[in-house]
Amino acid sequence: MPSRQQATPILEKQRAKAKPPALFNVVLLNDDYTPMEFVILILQQFFALNLEAATRVMLAVHTEGRGVCGTYPRDLAASKVNRVKEFARQHQHPLQCVMEENGT
Ligand code: TYC
């Protein structure tokens, strides 16, 4: 059975090794068919951007092919991707959304 003296250094070693939880970028992809107004609506509704910020992100995606909507822990990023894709599908737009681990 371990003594009290052994327990403390082992716990401290575990705490020092613990990594912060990974973060994931939610990324919108450009396409030729989804209306710009619909993308702006998504950015406002699902990512809490105001009209100016949503317009800026939409135009960045439109001109550069992709753009980051927000950065979240894994489960929240996955939920946002699924909700955006389902909303676009319901409105019959081909909008695509993916998540990528944020390396920084
Ligand atoms: N390229 C689209 C258009 O010209 C607009 C658009 C922007 C589509 C961003 C998707 O993620 C997107 N109507």
PDB file of C-alpha atoms and ligand atoms in Angstrom:
ATOM      1  CA  MET A   1       0.000   0.000   0.000  1.00  0.00           C
ATOM      2  CA  PRO A   2       1.524   3.442  -0.920  1.00  0.00           C
ATOM      3  CA  SER A   3       2.548   5.746   1.903  1.00  0.00           C
ATOM      4  CA  ARG A   4       1.322   9.353   2.182  1.00  0.00           C
ATOM      5  CA  GLN A   5       4.806  10.525   1.244  1.00  0.00           C
ATOM      6  CA  GLN A   6       4.578   8.863  -2.192  1.00  0.00           C
ATOM      7  CA  ALA A   7       1.098  10.151  -3.042  1.00  0.00           C
ATOM      8  CA  THR A   8       1.938  13.841  -3.233  1.00  0.00           C
ATOM      9  CA  PRO A   9       4.732  13.806  -5.874  1.00  0.00           C
ATOM     10  CA  ILE A  10       2.663  11.480  -8.141  1.00  0.00           C
ATOM     11  CA  LEU A  11      -0.353  13.822  -8.087  1.00  0.00           C
ATOM     12  CA  GLU A  12       1.845  16.837  -8.852  1.00  0.00           C
ATOM     13  CA  LYS A  13       3.418  15.066 -11.827  1.00  0.00           C
ATOM     14  CA  GLN A  14      -0.053  14.364 -13.304  1.00  0.00           C
ATOM     15  CA  ARG A  15      -1.159  17.974 -12.838  1.00  0.00           C
ATOM     16  CA  ALA A  16       1.948  19.345 -14.577  1.00  0.00           C
ATOM     17  CA  LYS A  17       1.359  17.077 -17.607  1.00  0.00           C
ATOM     18  CA  ALA A  18      -2.352  17.947 -18.094  1.00  0.00           C
ATOM     19  CA  LYS A  19      -2.907  19.710 -21.442  1.00  0.00           C
ATOM     20  CA  PRO A  20      -5.567  22.387 -21.940  1.00  0.00           C
ATOM     21  CA  PRO A  21      -8.546  21.027 -23.906  1.00  0.00           C
ATOM     22  CA  ALA A  22      -8.172  21.211 -27.695  1.00  0.00           C
ATOM     23  CA  LEU A  23     -10.050  23.944 -29.549  1.00  0.00           C
ATOM     24  CA  PHE A  24     -11.635  23.617 -32.977  1.00  0.00           C
ATOM     25  CA  ASN A  25     -12.310  26.211 -35.682  1.00  0.00           C
ATOM     26  CA  VAL A  26     -15.712  26.020 -37.338  1.00  0.00           C
ATOM     27  CA  VAL A  27     -15.036  26.774 -41.028  1.00  0.00           C
ATOM     28  CA  LEU A  28     -17.542  27.769 -43.728  1.00  0.00           C
ATOM     29  CA  LEU A  29     -16.750  26.750 -47.309  1.00  0.00           C
ATOM     30  CA  ASN A  30     -17.668  28.792 -50.385  1.00  0.00           C
ATOM     31  CA  ASP A  31     -19.969  27.538 -53.128  1.00  0.00           C
ATOM     32  CA  ASP A  32     -21.584  29.157 -56.160  1.00  0.00           C
ATOM     33  CA  TYR A  33     -25.248  28.753 -55.146  1.00  0.00           C
ATOM     34  CA  THR A  34     -25.930  29.634 -51.507  1.00  0.00           C
ATOM     35  CA  PRO A  35     -27.249  33.227 -51.361  1.00  0.00           C
ATOM     36  CA  MET A  36     -25.018  35.736 -49.574  1.00  0.00           C
ATOM     37  CA  GLU A  37     -27.963  36.847 -47.394  1.00  0.00           C
ATOM     38  CA  PHE A  38     -28.469  33.256 -46.194  1.00  0.00           C
ATOM     39  CA  VAL A  39     -24.797  32.956 -45.169  1.00  0.00           C
ATOM     40  CA  ILE A  40     -25.025  36.271 -43.299  1.00  0.00           C
ATOM     41  CA  LEU A  41     -28.144  34.994 -41.504  1.00  0.00           C
ATOM     42  CA  ILE A  42     -26.300  31.821 -40.438  1.00  0.00           C
ATOM     43  CA  LEU A  43     -23.359  33.796 -39.126  1.00  0.00           C
ATOM     44  CA  GLN A  44     -25.702  36.004 -37.097  1.00  0.00           C
ATOM     45  CA  GLN A  45     -27.919  33.202 -35.778  1.00  0.00           C
ATOM     46  CA  PHE A  46     -25.420  30.432 -35.064  1.00  0.00           C
ATOM     47  CA  PHE A  47     -22.251  32.392 -34.333  1.00  0.00           C
ATOM     48  CA  ALA A  48     -23.695  35.522 -32.679  1.00  0.00           C
ATOM     49  CA  LEU A  49     -21.981  37.908 -35.120  1.00  0.00           C
ATOM     50  CA  ASN A  50     -23.510  41.338 -35.723  1.00  0.00           C
ATOM     51  CA  LEU A  51     -24.451  42.350 -39.276  1.00  0.00           C
ATOM     52  CA  GLU A  52     -21.108  44.045 -39.970  1.00  0.00           C
ATOM     53  CA  ALA A  53     -18.975  41.129 -38.729  1.00  0.00           C
ATOM     54  CA  ALA A  54     -21.221  38.560 -40.437  1.00  0.00           C
ATOM     55  CA  THR A  55     -20.935  40.446 -43.749  1.00  0.00           C
ATOM     56  CA  ARG A  56     -17.149  40.605 -43.384  1.00  0.00           C
ATOM     57  CA  VAL A  57     -16.828  36.847 -42.738  1.00  0.00           C
ATOM     58  CA  MET A  58     -19.239  35.995 -45.589  1.00  0.00           C
ATOM     59  CA  LEU A  59     -17.250  38.141 -48.047  1.00  0.00           C
ATOM     60  CA  ALA A  60     -13.972  36.576 -46.866  1.00  0.00           C
ATOM     61  CA  VAL A  61     -15.417  33.104 -47.530  1.00  0.00           C
ATOM     62  CA  HIS A  62     -16.789  34.254 -50.899  1.00  0.00           C
ATOM     63  CA  THR A  63     -13.431  35.642 -52.080  1.00  0.00           C
ATOM     64  CA  GLU A  64     -10.966  33.281 -50.359  1.00  0.00           C
ATOM     65  CA  GLY A  65     -12.945  30.023 -50.484  1.00  0.00           C
ATOM     66  CA  ARG A  66     -13.188  29.436 -46.742  1.00  0.00           C
ATOM     67  CA  GLY A  67     -13.348  31.304 -43.476  1.00  0.00           C
ATOM     68  CA  VAL A  68     -13.442  30.756 -39.722  1.00  0.00           C
ATOM     69  CA  CYS A  69     -16.807  31.483 -38.051  1.00  0.00           C
ATOM     70  CA  GLY A  70     -15.672  30.761 -34.497  1.00  0.00           C
ATOM     71  CA  THR A  71     -13.465  28.621 -32.249  1.00  0.00           C
ATOM     72  CA  TYR A  72     -14.929  26.246 -29.636  1.00  0.00           C
ATOM     73  CA  PRO A  73     -14.308  23.076 -27.614  1.00  0.00           C
ATOM     74  CA  ARG A  74     -14.838  19.879 -29.636  1.00  0.00           C
ATOM     75  CA  ASP A  75     -18.474  19.096 -28.735  1.00  0.00           C
ATOM     76  CA  LEU A  76     -19.716  22.659 -29.230  1.00  0.00           C
ATOM     77  CA  ALA A  77     -17.888  22.959 -32.594  1.00  0.00           C
ATOM     78  CA  ALA A  78     -19.378  19.635 -33.758  1.00  0.00           C
ATOM     79  CA  SER A  79     -22.864  20.709 -32.682  1.00  0.00           C
ATOM     80  CA  LYS A  80     -22.569  24.012 -34.571  1.00  0.00           C
ATOM     81  CA  VAL A  81     -21.361  22.236 -37.731  1.00  0.00           C
ATOM     82  CA  ASN A  82     -24.326  19.831 -37.574  1.00  0.00           C
ATOM     83  CA  ARG A  83     -26.857  22.596 -36.922  1.00  0.00           C
ATOM     84  CA  VAL A  84     -25.528  24.777 -39.778  1.00  0.00           C
ATOM     85  CA  LYS A  85     -25.541  21.842 -42.228  1.00  0.00           C
ATOM     86  CA  GLU A  86     -29.065  20.806 -41.204  1.00  0.00           C
ATOM     87  CA  PHE A  87     -30.391  24.384 -41.505  1.00  0.00           C
ATOM     88  CA  ALA A  88     -28.814  24.751 -44.976  1.00  0.00           C
ATOM     89  CA  ARG A  89     -30.215  21.371 -46.027  1.00  0.00           C
ATOM     90  CA  GLN A  90     -33.717  22.332 -44.851  1.00  0.00           C
ATOM     91  CA  HIS A  91     -33.496  25.429 -47.063  1.00  0.00           C
ATOM     92  CA  GLN A  92     -32.037  23.388 -49.957  1.00  0.00           C
ATOM     93  CA  HIS A  93     -28.727  25.253 -50.087  1.00  0.00           C
ATOM     94  CA  PRO A  94     -25.465  23.348 -50.677  1.00  0.00           C
ATOM     95  CA  LEU A  95     -23.566  25.296 -47.982  1.00  0.00           C
ATOM     96  CA  GLN A  96     -20.795  23.222 -46.374  1.00  0.00           C
ATOM     97  CA  CYS A  97     -19.316  23.655 -42.921  1.00  0.00           C
ATOM     98  CA  VAL A  98     -16.457  21.712 -41.305  1.00  0.00           C
ATOM     99  CA  MET A  99     -14.434  21.744 -38.092  1.00  0.00           C
ATOM    100  CA  GLU A 100     -10.637  21.716 -37.851  1.00  0.00           C
ATOM    101  CA  GLU A 101      -8.407  21.507 -34.807  1.00  0.00           C
ATOM    102  CA  ASN A 102      -6.988  24.910 -33.963  1.00  0.00           C
ATOM    103  CA  GLY A 103      -3.243  24.286 -33.643  1.00  0.00           C
ATOM    104  CA  THR A 104      -2.411  27.538 -31.808  1.00  0.00           C
TER     105      THR A 104
HETATM  106  N1  TYC B   1     -20.454  32.429 -53.300  1.00  0.00           N
HETATM  107  C1  TYC B   1     -21.829  32.619 -52.893  1.00  0.00           C
HETATM  108  C2  TYC B   1     -22.560  33.510 -53.898  1.00  0.00           C
HETATM  109  O1  TYC B   1     -21.931  34.122 -54.734  1.00  0.00           O
HETATM  110  C3  TYC B   1     -21.912  33.236 -51.496  1.00  0.00           C
HETATM  111  C4  TYC B   1     -21.362  32.376 -50.422  1.00  0.00           C
HETATM  112  C5  TYC B   1     -20.581  32.919 -49.420  1.00  0.00           C
HETATM  113  C6  TYC B   1     -21.649  30.997 -50.384  1.00  0.00           C
HETATM  114  C7  TYC B   1     -20.056  32.127 -48.392  1.00  0.00           C
HETATM  115  C8  TYC B   1     -21.153  30.211 -49.355  1.00  0.00           C
HETATM  116  O2  TYC B   1     -19.890  30.020 -47.308  1.00  0.00           O
HETATM  117  C9  TYC B   1     -20.356  30.775 -48.359  1.00  0.00           C
HETATM  118  N2  TYC B   1     -23.897  33.552 -53.809  1.00  0.00           N
END
